[in-house]
PDB file of C-alpha atoms in Angstrom:
ATOM      1  CA  UNK A  99      -2.364  18.302  54.973  1.00 46.00           C
ATOM      2  CA  UNK A 100      -3.338  21.743  56.194  1.00 46.00           C
ATOM      3  CA  UNK A 101      -6.072  23.804  54.593  1.00 42.00           C
ATOM      4  CA  UNK A 102      -3.442  26.301  53.418  1.00 43.00           C
ATOM      5  CA  UNK A 103      -1.444  23.540  51.686  1.00 46.00           C
ATOM      6  CA  UNK A 104      -4.573  22.230  49.957  1.00 42.00           C
ATOM      7  CA  UNK A 105      -5.444  25.687  48.704  1.00 43.00           C
ATOM      8  CA  UNK A 106      -1.848  26.222  47.535  1.00 46.00           C
ATOM      9  CA  UNK A 107      -1.776  22.944  45.607  1.00 48.00           C
ATOM     10  CA  UNK A 108      -5.177  23.593  44.030  1.00 44.00           C
ATOM     11  CA  UNK A 109      -3.888  26.984  42.927  1.00 44.00           C
ATOM     12  CA  UNK A 110      -0.765  25.390  41.409  1.00 46.00           C
ATOM     13  CA  UNK A 111      -2.771  22.732  39.562  1.00 44.00           C
ATOM     14  CA  UNK A 112      -5.100  25.369  38.172  1.00 42.00           C
ATOM     15  CA  UNK A 113      -2.295  27.611  36.939  1.00 41.00           C
ATOM     16  CA  UNK A 114      -0.464  24.627  35.415  1.00 42.00           C
ATOM     17  CA  UNK A 115      -3.573  23.473  33.560  1.00 45.00           C
ATOM     18  CA  UNK A 116      -3.536  24.944  30.028  1.00 40.00           C
ATOM     19  CA  UNK A 117      -7.334  25.020  29.904  1.00 42.00           C
ATOM     20  CA  UNK A 118      -7.897  26.813  33.161  1.00 44.00           C
ATOM     21  CA  UNK A 119      -9.685  30.199  33.038  1.00 45.00           C
ATOM     22  CA  UNK A 120      -7.080  31.732  35.344  1.00 43.00           C
ATOM     23  CA  UNK A 121      -4.490  31.510  32.560  1.00 45.00           C
ATOM     24  CA  UNK A 122      -6.484  34.084  30.621  1.00 48.00           C
ATOM     25  CA  UNK A 123      -6.095  36.566  33.476  1.00 48.00           C
ATOM     26  CA  UNK A 124      -2.329  36.178  33.697  1.00 55.00           C
ATOM     27  CA  UNK A 125      -2.206  33.884  36.714  1.00 59.00           C
ATOM     28  CA  UNK A 126      -1.010  31.042  34.492  1.00 64.00           C
ATOM     29  CA  UNK A 127       2.128  32.958  33.609  1.00 69.00           C
ATOM     30  CA  UNK A 128       2.823  33.586  37.280  1.00 72.00           C
ATOM     31  CA  UNK A 129       2.346  29.891  37.993  1.00 69.00           C
ATOM     32  CA  UNK A 130       4.770  28.955  35.216  1.00 76.00           C
ATOM     33  CA  UNK A 131       7.432  31.282  36.622  1.00 82.00           C
ATOM     34  CA  UNK A 132       6.888  29.811  40.077  1.00 82.00           C
ATOM     35  CA  UNK A 133       7.297  26.291  38.661  1.00 81.00           C
ATOM     36  CA  UNK A 134      10.562  27.246  36.969  1.00 86.00           C
ATOM     37  CA  UNK A 135      11.835  28.790  40.188  1.00 86.00           C
ATOM     38  CA  UNK A 136      10.956  25.638  42.117  1.00 89.00           C
ATOM     39  CA  UNK A 137      12.567  23.395  39.487  1.00 87.00           C
ATOM     40  CA  UNK A 138      15.819  25.357  39.787  1.00 86.00           C
ATOM     41  CA  UNK A 139      15.555  25.078  43.558  1.00 89.00           C
ATOM     42  CA  UNK A 140      15.250  21.292  43.220  1.00 87.00           C
ATOM     43  CA  UNK A 141      18.506  21.207  41.240  1.00 87.00           C
ATOM     44  CA  UNK A 142      20.200  23.364  43.868  1.00 87.00           C
ATOM     45  CA  UNK A 143      18.963  21.074  46.675  1.00 88.00           C
ATOM     46  CA  UNK A 144      20.346  18.006  44.896  1.00 84.00           C
ATOM     47  CA  UNK A 145      23.632  19.796  44.197  1.00 83.00           C
ATOM     48  CA  UNK A 146      23.903  20.648  47.886  1.00 85.00           C
ATOM     49  CA  UNK A 147      22.915  17.255  49.322  1.00 81.00           C
ATOM     50  CA  UNK A 148      24.091  14.896  46.612  1.00 82.00           C
ATOM     51  CA  UNK A 149      20.787  13.049  46.711  1.00 83.00           C
ATOM     52  CA  UNK A 150      17.401  13.517  48.341  1.00 87.00           C
ATOM     53  CA  UNK A 151      13.970  11.914  48.481  1.00 89.00           C
ATOM     54  CA  UNK A 152      10.631  13.437  47.528  1.00 89.00           C
ATOM     55  CA  UNK A 153       9.731  14.114  51.174  1.00 91.00           C
ATOM     56  CA  UNK A 154      13.003  15.962  51.858  1.00 90.00           C
ATOM     57  CA  UNK A 155      12.682  18.042  48.704  1.00 91.00           C
ATOM     58  CA  UNK A 156       9.045  18.891  49.450  1.00 91.00           C
ATOM     59  CA  UNK A 157       9.979  20.031  52.956  1.00 91.00           C
ATOM     60  CA  UNK A 158      12.797  22.282  51.687  1.00 89.00           C
ATOM     61  CA  UNK A 159      10.530  23.782  49.028  1.00 91.00           C
ATOM     62  CA  UNK A 160       7.663  24.057  51.530  1.00 90.00           C
ATOM     63  CA  UNK A 161       5.258  22.370  49.108  1.00 90.00           C
ATOM     64  CA  UNK A 162       3.154  19.214  49.131  1.00 91.00           C
ATOM     65  CA  UNK A 163       4.832  15.946  48.110  1.00 89.00           C
ATOM     66  CA  UNK A 164       2.673  15.734  44.979  1.00 90.00           C
ATOM     67  CA  UNK A 165       4.058  19.069  43.777  1.00 90.00           C
ATOM     68  CA  UNK A 166       7.653  17.972  44.409  1.00 89.00           C
ATOM     69  CA  UNK A 167       6.953  14.691  42.632  1.00 88.00           C
ATOM     70  CA  UNK A 168       5.627  16.503  39.554  1.00 91.00           C
ATOM     71  CA  UNK A 169       8.695  18.765  39.433  1.00 90.00           C
ATOM     72  CA  UNK A 170      11.026  15.787  39.734  1.00 89.00           C
ATOM     73  CA  UNK A 171       9.122  13.990  36.985  1.00 89.00           C
ATOM     74  CA  UNK A 172       9.629  16.837  34.538  1.00 89.00           C
ATOM     75  CA  UNK A 173      13.324  17.157  35.427  1.00 89.00           C
ATOM     76  CA  UNK A 174      13.793  13.398  35.123  1.00 87.00           C
ATOM     77  CA  UNK A 175      12.184  13.375  31.673  1.00 89.00           C
ATOM     78  CA  UNK A 176      14.720  15.998  30.546  1.00 85.00           C
ATOM     79  CA  UNK A 177      17.638  14.034  32.011  1.00 86.00           C
ATOM     80  CA  UNK A 178      18.425  16.715  34.592  1.00 85.00           C
ATOM     81  CA  UNK A 179      17.755  14.400  37.536  1.00 87.00           C
ATOM     82  CA  UNK A 180      17.842  10.625  37.916  1.00 87.00           C
ATOM     83  CA  UNK A 181      16.513   8.246  40.541  1.00 85.00           C
ATOM     84  CA  UNK A 182      18.328   5.538  42.447  1.00 76.00           C
ATOM     85  CA  UNK A 183      15.701   2.794  42.139  1.00 71.00           C
ATOM     86  CA  UNK A 184      16.961   0.824  45.124  1.00 66.00           C
ATOM     87  CA  UNK A 185      16.711   3.795  47.518  1.00 68.00           C
ATOM     88  CA  UNK A 186      14.115   6.022  45.895  1.00 79.00           C
ATOM     89  CA  UNK A 187      16.476   8.969  46.157  1.00 88.00           C
ATOM     90  CA  UNK A 188      17.000  11.502  43.370  1.00 87.00           C
ATOM     91  CA  UNK A 189      20.337  12.923  42.233  1.00 85.00           C
ATOM     92  CA  UNK A 190      21.570  15.231  39.456  1.00 84.00           C
ATOM     93  CA  UNK A 191      21.440  13.568  36.041  1.00 82.00           C
ATOM     94  CA  UNK A 192      23.738  13.554  33.036  1.00 74.00           C
ATOM     95  CA  UNK A 193      21.749  16.390  31.460  1.00 77.00           C
ATOM     96  CA  UNK A 194      23.266  18.768  33.993  1.00 72.00           C
ATOM     97  CA  UNK A 195      26.738  17.713  32.877  1.00 63.00           C
ATOM     98  CA  UNK A 196      25.762  18.473  29.300  1.00 65.00           C
ATOM     99  CA  UNK A 197      24.681  21.998  30.233  1.00 67.00           C
ATOM    100  CA  UNK A 198      27.703  22.513  32.471  1.00 62.00           C
ATOM    101  CA  UNK A 199      29.979  21.278  29.696  1.00 57.00           C
ATOM    102  CA  UNK A 200      28.592  23.857  27.267  1.00 59.00           C
ATOM    103  CA  UNK A 201      29.209  26.621  29.803  1.00 58.00           C
ATOM    104  CA  UNK A 202      32.681  25.278  30.566  1.00 55.00           C
ATOM    105  CA  UNK A 203      33.620  25.372  26.883  1.00 59.00           C
ATOM    106  CA  UNK A 204      32.764  29.071  26.745  1.00 61.00           C
ATOM    107  CA  UNK A 205      34.792  29.744  29.869  1.00 57.00           C
ATOM    108  CA  UNK A 206      37.727  27.722  28.536  1.00 74.00           C
ATOM    109  CA  UNK A 207      37.708  29.551  25.211  1.00 81.00           C
ATOM    110  CA  UNK A 208      37.588  32.912  26.972  1.00 77.00           C
ATOM    111  CA  UNK A 209      40.518  32.006  29.190  1.00 81.00           C
ATOM    112  CA  UNK A 210      42.627  30.322  26.522  1.00 84.00           C
ATOM    113  CA  UNK A 211      41.784  33.035  24.012  1.00 87.00           C
ATOM    114  CA  UNK A 212      43.184  35.924  26.040  1.00 89.00           C
ATOM    115  CA  UNK A 213      46.852  35.546  25.034  1.00 91.00           C
ATOM    116  CA  UNK A 214      45.969  34.608  21.451  1.00 93.00           C
ATOM    117  CA  UNK A 215      43.696  37.627  20.939  1.00 93.00           C
ATOM    118  CA  UNK A 216      46.127  39.958  22.664  1.00 92.00           C
ATOM    119  CA  UNK A 217      49.033  38.849  20.486  1.00 94.00           C
ATOM    120  CA  UNK A 218      47.068  39.257  17.236  1.00 95.00           C
ATOM    121  CA  UNK A 219      45.619  42.621  18.301  1.00 93.00           C
ATOM    122  CA  UNK A 220      49.094  43.924  19.179  1.00 93.00           C
ATOM    123  CA  UNK A 221      50.565  42.592  15.956  1.00 94.00           C
ATOM    124  CA  UNK A 222      47.875  43.863  13.563  1.00 94.00           C
ATOM    125  CA  UNK A 223      46.636  46.845  15.564  1.00 93.00           C
ATOM    126  CA  UNK A 224      43.007  45.860  14.994  1.00 94.00           C
ATOM    127  CA  UNK A 225      40.127  44.557  17.114  1.00 93.00           C
ATOM    128  CA  UNK A 226      40.127  40.796  17.698  1.00 94.00           C
ATOM    129  CA  UNK A 227      37.029  38.907  18.876  1.00 94.00           C
ATOM    130  CA  UNK A 228      36.059  35.363  19.726  1.00 94.00           C
ATOM    131  CA  UNK A 229      32.434  34.507  18.993  1.00 94.00           C
ATOM    132  CA  UNK A 230      30.296  31.439  19.714  1.00 92.00           C
ATOM    133  CA  UNK A 231      26.962  30.334  18.317  1.00 91.00           C
ATOM    134  CA  UNK A 232      23.874  31.316  20.288  1.00 87.00           C
ATOM    135  CA  UNK A 233      20.815  29.939  18.501  1.00 85.00           C
ATOM    136  CA  UNK A 234      20.528  32.133  15.390  1.00 90.00           C
ATOM    137  CA  UNK A 235      23.286  34.616  16.236  1.00 91.00           C
ATOM    138  CA  UNK A 236      26.996  34.893  16.982  1.00 93.00           C
ATOM    139  CA  UNK A 237      27.880  36.233  20.437  1.00 91.00           C
ATOM    140  CA  UNK A 238      31.264  37.785  21.136  1.00 91.00           C
ATOM    141  CA  UNK A 239      32.666  36.400  24.391  1.00 88.00           C
ATOM    142  CA  UNK A 240      36.232  37.744  24.214  1.00 88.00           C
ATOM    143  CA  UNK A 241      37.711  40.925  22.768  1.00 90.00           C
ATOM    144  CA  UNK A 242      41.126  42.561  22.492  1.00 89.00           C
ATOM    145  CA  UNK A 243      41.806  45.925  20.893  1.00 88.00           C
ATOM    146  CA  UNK A 244      44.915  46.889  19.000  1.00 85.00           C
ATOM    147  CA  UNK A 245      46.630  50.246  19.002  1.00 83.00           C
ATOM    148  CA  UNK A 246      44.880  51.356  15.831  1.00 76.00           C
ATOM    149  CA  UNK A 247      41.412  50.543  17.175  1.00 64.00           C
ATOM    150  CA  UNK A 248      41.289  52.700  20.306  1.00 53.00           C
ATOM    151  CA  UNK A 249      38.094  54.375  19.121  1.00 54.00           C
ATOM    152  CA  UNK A 250      36.440  51.174  17.878  1.00 53.00           C
ATOM    153  CA  UNK A 251      33.104  50.171  19.340  1.00 62.00           C
ATOM    154  CA  UNK A 252      32.784  47.451  21.940  1.00 70.00           C
ATOM    155  CA  UNK A 253      31.536  44.157  20.490  1.00 69.00           C
ATOM    156  CA  UNK A 254      31.809  42.155  23.714  1.00 75.00           C
ATOM    157  CA  UNK A 255      28.555  40.401  24.589  1.00 79.00           C
ATOM    158  CA  UNK A 256      26.805  41.551  21.431  1.00 82.00           C
ATOM    159  CA  UNK A 257      24.605  39.190  19.405  1.00 88.00           C
ATOM    160  CA  UNK A 258      25.442  39.654  15.743  1.00 93.00           C
ATOM    161  CA  UNK A 259      23.726  38.155  12.664  1.00 95.00           C
ATOM    162  CA  UNK A 260      25.252  35.008  11.237  1.00 96.00           C
ATOM    163  CA  UNK A 261      24.815  35.948   7.577  1.00 96.00           C
ATOM    164  CA  UNK A 262      26.324  39.436   7.832  1.00 96.00           C
ATOM    165  CA  UNK A 263      29.442  38.866   9.959  1.00 97.00           C
ATOM    166  CA  UNK A 264      32.672  36.987   9.288  1.00 97.00           C
ATOM    167  CA  UNK A 265      32.392  35.012  12.548  1.00 97.00           C
ATOM    168  CA  UNK A 266      28.763  34.230  11.809  1.00 97.00           C
ATOM    169  CA  UNK A 267      29.609  32.890   8.370  1.00 98.00           C
ATOM    170  CA  UNK A 268      32.287  30.627   9.825  1.00 98.00           C
ATOM    171  CA  UNK A 269      29.926  29.267  12.487  1.00 97.00           C
ATOM    172  CA  UNK A 270      27.103  28.857   9.976  1.00 96.00           C
ATOM    173  CA  UNK A 271      29.335  27.157   7.409  1.00 97.00           C
ATOM    174  CA  UNK A 272      30.370  24.457   9.879  1.00 97.00           C
ATOM    175  CA  UNK A 273      26.936  23.624  11.241  1.00 95.00           C
ATOM    176  CA  UNK A 274      25.380  20.233  10.451  1.00 94.00           C
ATOM    177  CA  UNK A 275      23.500  20.547   7.124  1.00 93.00           C
ATOM    178  CA  UNK A 276      20.034  20.216   8.663  1.00 93.00           C
ATOM    179  CA  UNK A 277      20.632  23.008  11.178  1.00 92.00           C
ATOM    180  CA  UNK A 278      22.308  25.207   8.573  1.00 94.00           C
ATOM    181  CA  UNK A 279      19.466  24.820   6.097  1.00 93.00           C
ATOM    182  CA  UNK A 280      16.940  25.577   8.814  1.00 93.00           C
ATOM    183  CA  UNK A 281      18.657  28.892   9.493  1.00 93.00           C
ATOM    184  CA  UNK A 282      18.995  29.679   5.794  1.00 93.00           C
ATOM    185  CA  UNK A 283      15.257  29.161   5.404  1.00 93.00           C
ATOM    186  CA  UNK A 284      14.584  32.116   7.684  1.00 92.00           C
ATOM    187  CA  UNK A 285      14.408  35.692   6.370  1.00 93.00           C
ATOM    188  CA  UNK A 286      17.884  37.237   6.101  1.00 95.00           C
ATOM    189  CA  UNK A 287      17.653  40.918   7.117  1.00 96.00           C
ATOM    190  CA  UNK A 288      19.471  43.533   5.065  1.00 97.00           C
ATOM    191  CA  UNK A 289      21.801  45.888   6.967  1.00 97.00           C
ATOM    192  CA  UNK A 290      23.593  47.554   4.055  1.00 97.00           C
ATOM    193  CA  UNK A 291      23.509  47.370   0.267  1.00 97.00           C
ATOM    194  CA  UNK A 292      26.225  44.702   0.464  1.00 97.00           C
ATOM    195  CA  UNK A 293      24.392  42.356   2.858  1.00 97.00           C
ATOM    196  CA  UNK A 294      23.743  38.937   1.329  1.00 96.00           C
ATOM    197  CA  UNK A 295      20.032  38.229   1.729  1.00 95.00           C
ATOM    198  CA  UNK A 296      19.571  35.388  -0.762  1.00 95.00           C
ATOM    199  CA  UNK A 297      19.907  31.834   0.566  1.00 95.00           C
ATOM    200  CA  UNK A 298      21.432  30.491  -2.647  1.00 95.00           C
ATOM    201  CA  UNK A 299      24.119  33.181  -2.766  1.00 96.00           C
ATOM    202  CA  UNK A 300      24.899  32.774   0.911  1.00 96.00           C
ATOM    203  CA  UNK A 301      25.064  29.011   0.547  1.00 96.00           C
ATOM    204  CA  UNK A 302      27.727  29.414  -2.159  1.00 96.00           C
ATOM    205  CA  UNK A 303      29.701  31.770   0.060  1.00 95.00           C
ATOM    206  CA  UNK A 304      29.562  29.319   2.957  1.00 97.00           C
ATOM    207  CA  UNK A 305      31.048  26.637   0.706  1.00 96.00           C
ATOM    208  CA  UNK A 306      33.891  29.045  -0.045  1.00 96.00           C
ATOM    209  CA  UNK A 307      34.377  29.664   3.688  1.00 97.00           C
ATOM    210  CA  UNK A 308      34.895  25.942   4.278  1.00 96.00           C
ATOM    211  CA  UNK A 309      37.159  25.614   1.247  1.00 96.00           C
ATOM    212  CA  UNK A 310      39.466  28.536   2.005  1.00 96.00           C
ATOM    213  CA  UNK A 311      39.405  28.165   5.789  1.00 97.00           C
ATOM    214  CA  UNK A 312      38.123  31.629   6.660  1.00 97.00           C
ATOM    215  CA  UNK A 313      35.218  34.005   6.135  1.00 97.00           C
ATOM    216  CA  UNK A 314      35.211  37.656   5.072  1.00 97.00           C
ATOM    217  CA  UNK A 315      32.687  40.469   5.298  1.00 97.00           C
ATOM    218  CA  UNK A 316      33.126  43.897   3.762  1.00 96.00           C
ATOM    219  CA  UNK A 317      30.505  46.456   4.771  1.00 96.00           C
ATOM    220  CA  UNK A 318      27.820  43.760   5.102  1.00 97.00           C
ATOM    221  CA  UNK A 319      26.849  44.633   8.670  1.00 96.00           C
ATOM    222  CA  UNK A 320      27.970  48.251   8.879  1.00 94.00           C
ATOM    223  CA  UNK A 321      29.249  50.677   6.271  1.00 95.00           C
ATOM    224  CA  UNK A 322      32.978  51.182   6.605  1.00 94.00           C
ATOM    225  CA  UNK A 323      33.555  47.925   8.540  1.00 94.00           C
ATOM    226  CA  UNK A 324      35.465  44.881   7.284  1.00 96.00           C
ATOM    227  CA  UNK A 325      36.326  41.651   9.091  1.00 96.00           C
ATOM    228  CA  UNK A 326      37.990  38.261   8.642  1.00 98.00           C
ATOM    229  CA  UNK A 327      37.255  35.187  10.796  1.00 98.00           C
ATOM    230  CA  UNK A 328      38.614  31.654  11.120  1.00 98.00           C
ATOM    231  CA  UNK A 329      37.245  28.573  12.901  1.00 97.00           C
ATOM    232  CA  UNK A 330      38.246  27.381  16.355  1.00 96.00           C
ATOM    233  CA  UNK A 331      37.947  23.637  16.930  1.00 93.00           C
ATOM    234  CA  UNK A 332      37.511  21.479  20.014  1.00 88.00           C
ATOM    235  CA  UNK A 333      39.524  18.327  20.683  1.00 84.00           C
ATOM    236  CA  UNK A 334      37.129  16.300  18.526  1.00 85.00           C
ATOM    237  CA  UNK A 335      37.457  18.616  15.540  1.00 91.00           C
ATOM    238  CA  UNK A 336      34.060  20.243  15.960  1.00 92.00           C
ATOM    239  CA  UNK A 337      33.988  23.996  15.288  1.00 95.00           C
ATOM    240  CA  UNK A 338      33.011  25.610  18.591  1.00 93.00           C
ATOM    241  CA  UNK A 339      33.899  29.246  17.957  1.00 94.00           C
ATOM    242  CA  UNK A 340      35.308  31.742  15.485  1.00 97.00           C
ATOM    243  CA  UNK A 341      38.133  34.219  15.979  1.00 97.00           C
ATOM    244  CA  UNK A 342      37.909  37.411  13.956  1.00 97.00           C
ATOM    245  CA  UNK A 343      39.891  40.530  13.143  1.00 96.00           C
ATOM    246  CA  UNK A 344      37.874  43.625  12.277  1.00 94.00           C
ATOM    247  CA  UNK A 345      38.619  47.200  11.354  1.00 93.00           C
ATOM    248  CA  UNK A 346      37.744  50.015   8.961  1.00 94.00           C
ATOM    249  CA  UNK A 347      37.780  49.215   5.252  1.00 95.00           C
ATOM    250  CA  UNK A 348      40.484  51.805   4.575  1.00 94.00           C
ATOM    251  CA  UNK A 349      42.860  49.701   6.693  1.00 94.00           C
ATOM    252  CA  UNK A 350      41.464  46.240   5.910  1.00 94.00           C
ATOM    253  CA  UNK A 351      41.519  46.838   2.159  1.00 93.00           C
ATOM    254  CA  UNK A 352      42.010  44.414  -0.730  1.00 91.00           C
ATOM    255  CA  UNK A 353      45.802  44.657  -0.450  1.00 93.00           C
ATOM    256  CA  UNK A 354      45.914  43.870   3.271  1.00 94.00           C
ATOM    257  CA  UNK A 355      43.075  41.358   3.617  1.00 94.00           C
ATOM    258  CA  UNK A 356      45.117  38.298   2.481  1.00 94.00           C
ATOM    259  CA  UNK A 357      47.768  39.022   5.118  1.00 95.00           C
ATOM    260  CA  UNK A 358      45.123  39.515   7.824  1.00 97.00           C
ATOM    261  CA  UNK A 359      43.295  36.351   6.733  1.00 97.00           C
ATOM    262  CA  UNK A 360      46.507  34.314   6.975  1.00 97.00           C
ATOM    263  CA  UNK A 361      47.216  35.632  10.475  1.00 97.00           C
ATOM    264  CA  UNK A 362      43.615  35.009  11.565  1.00 98.00           C
ATOM    265  CA  UNK A 363      43.726  31.411  10.348  1.00 97.00           C
ATOM    266  CA  UNK A 364      46.968  30.906  12.274  1.00 97.00           C
ATOM    267  CA  UNK A 365      45.339  32.362  15.390  1.00 97.00           C
ATOM    268  CA  UNK A 366      42.385  30.006  14.970  1.00 96.00           C
ATOM    269  CA  UNK A 367      44.772  27.064  14.679  1.00 96.00           C
ATOM    270  CA  UNK A 368      46.651  28.157  17.808  1.00 94.00           C
ATOM    271  CA  UNK A 369      43.480  28.522  19.843  1.00 93.00           C
ATOM    272  CA  UNK A 370      42.262  25.164  18.534  1.00 92.00           C
ATOM    273  CA  UNK A 371      45.520  23.612  19.730  1.00 90.00           C
ATOM    274  CA  UNK A 372      44.974  25.182  23.151  1.00 87.00           C
ATOM    275  CA  UNK A 373      41.485  23.618  23.172  1.00 83.00           C
ATOM    276  CA  UNK A 374      42.995  20.182  22.592  1.00 83.00           C
ATOM    277  CA  UNK A 375      42.634  19.832  18.828  1.00 83.00           C
ATOM    278  CA  UNK A 376      45.433  17.921  17.114  1.00 73.00           C
ATOM    279  CA  UNK A 377      46.560  15.939  20.146  1.00 56.00           C
TER     280      UNK A 377
END
C-alpha cells in the first residue's frame, strides 16, 4: 500500500466515524457524500460486469480493498448486492429489482395513462392528472388539459398535500392502517378555511372515499379549485395511483360533480385494467 493510499483510507475512516472531531468541521458530511458516490459506483460496476470481486471493484474505484469491502458490506446488508459464496464474487441483489420495479410502475402508469387522460380531458374539458404517493405527499406524474383549462396552472411534478387534495385523499385512504395513522398523527397544515386539519374528521372522510370509490376536494387546497379523484390499481389490486379531474368551482359545481365523479371512476377502472387489474 502506498503512503497516499494509507492517508486516503485514514481520512475515510475518520470522516465515517461519528465521534471524529472532523465531523464538527464539515468534513464528515463530505465523507458521507463521497461514500454514497462510491456505493452508487459499485452498483454501476456490477451492472456493467455482471459480477466482480473485491479486488476488481477496489481497482475500478481506485480505493483500498478494505474500503471496497466496507461499501459492499453495507450494500449487502440492504439487499442491493449479494455474494456468490463459491466464487467470492458480488452481483446485484434483489433489492435493486425492488427499486427498479417501483420506478417501472411509475413509467408504466405514465405511458398507459396518456390515452386515458387525454380522452377524459377532451370529453370533460378539464385538467386530468395521475398522481402517485411520495412519502407524505402526492406527486403528479402525468397531466392532460382539456379545452376549458387552457389557462390552468401546471401540476406536473408538483408535490401536493395528501389531506387537501382529491388524489391525496384516495392514496391516503388506501394505505395500510399503520402507515395511514402515522401520517394522520402529523400536523395537517391549513391552506384555506375549508382545509380539513382534524385527524378524526379526515379519518371519517377517508372512510367515505373507500365506500364511494372516489375522493372530492372543494377549495381545500386553493380557493376556487375543485377536484375529484379515483383509485388506480395494480394487477394485485393494490392502489398504486390516483387519477383526478380538476377545475374551477364554477364549472365543477354541485350539479356537475356527480357526473365528473362517475367519469373519473370509470377512467380509474380503465387505467387499472391497463395495469393488469382484473385479469
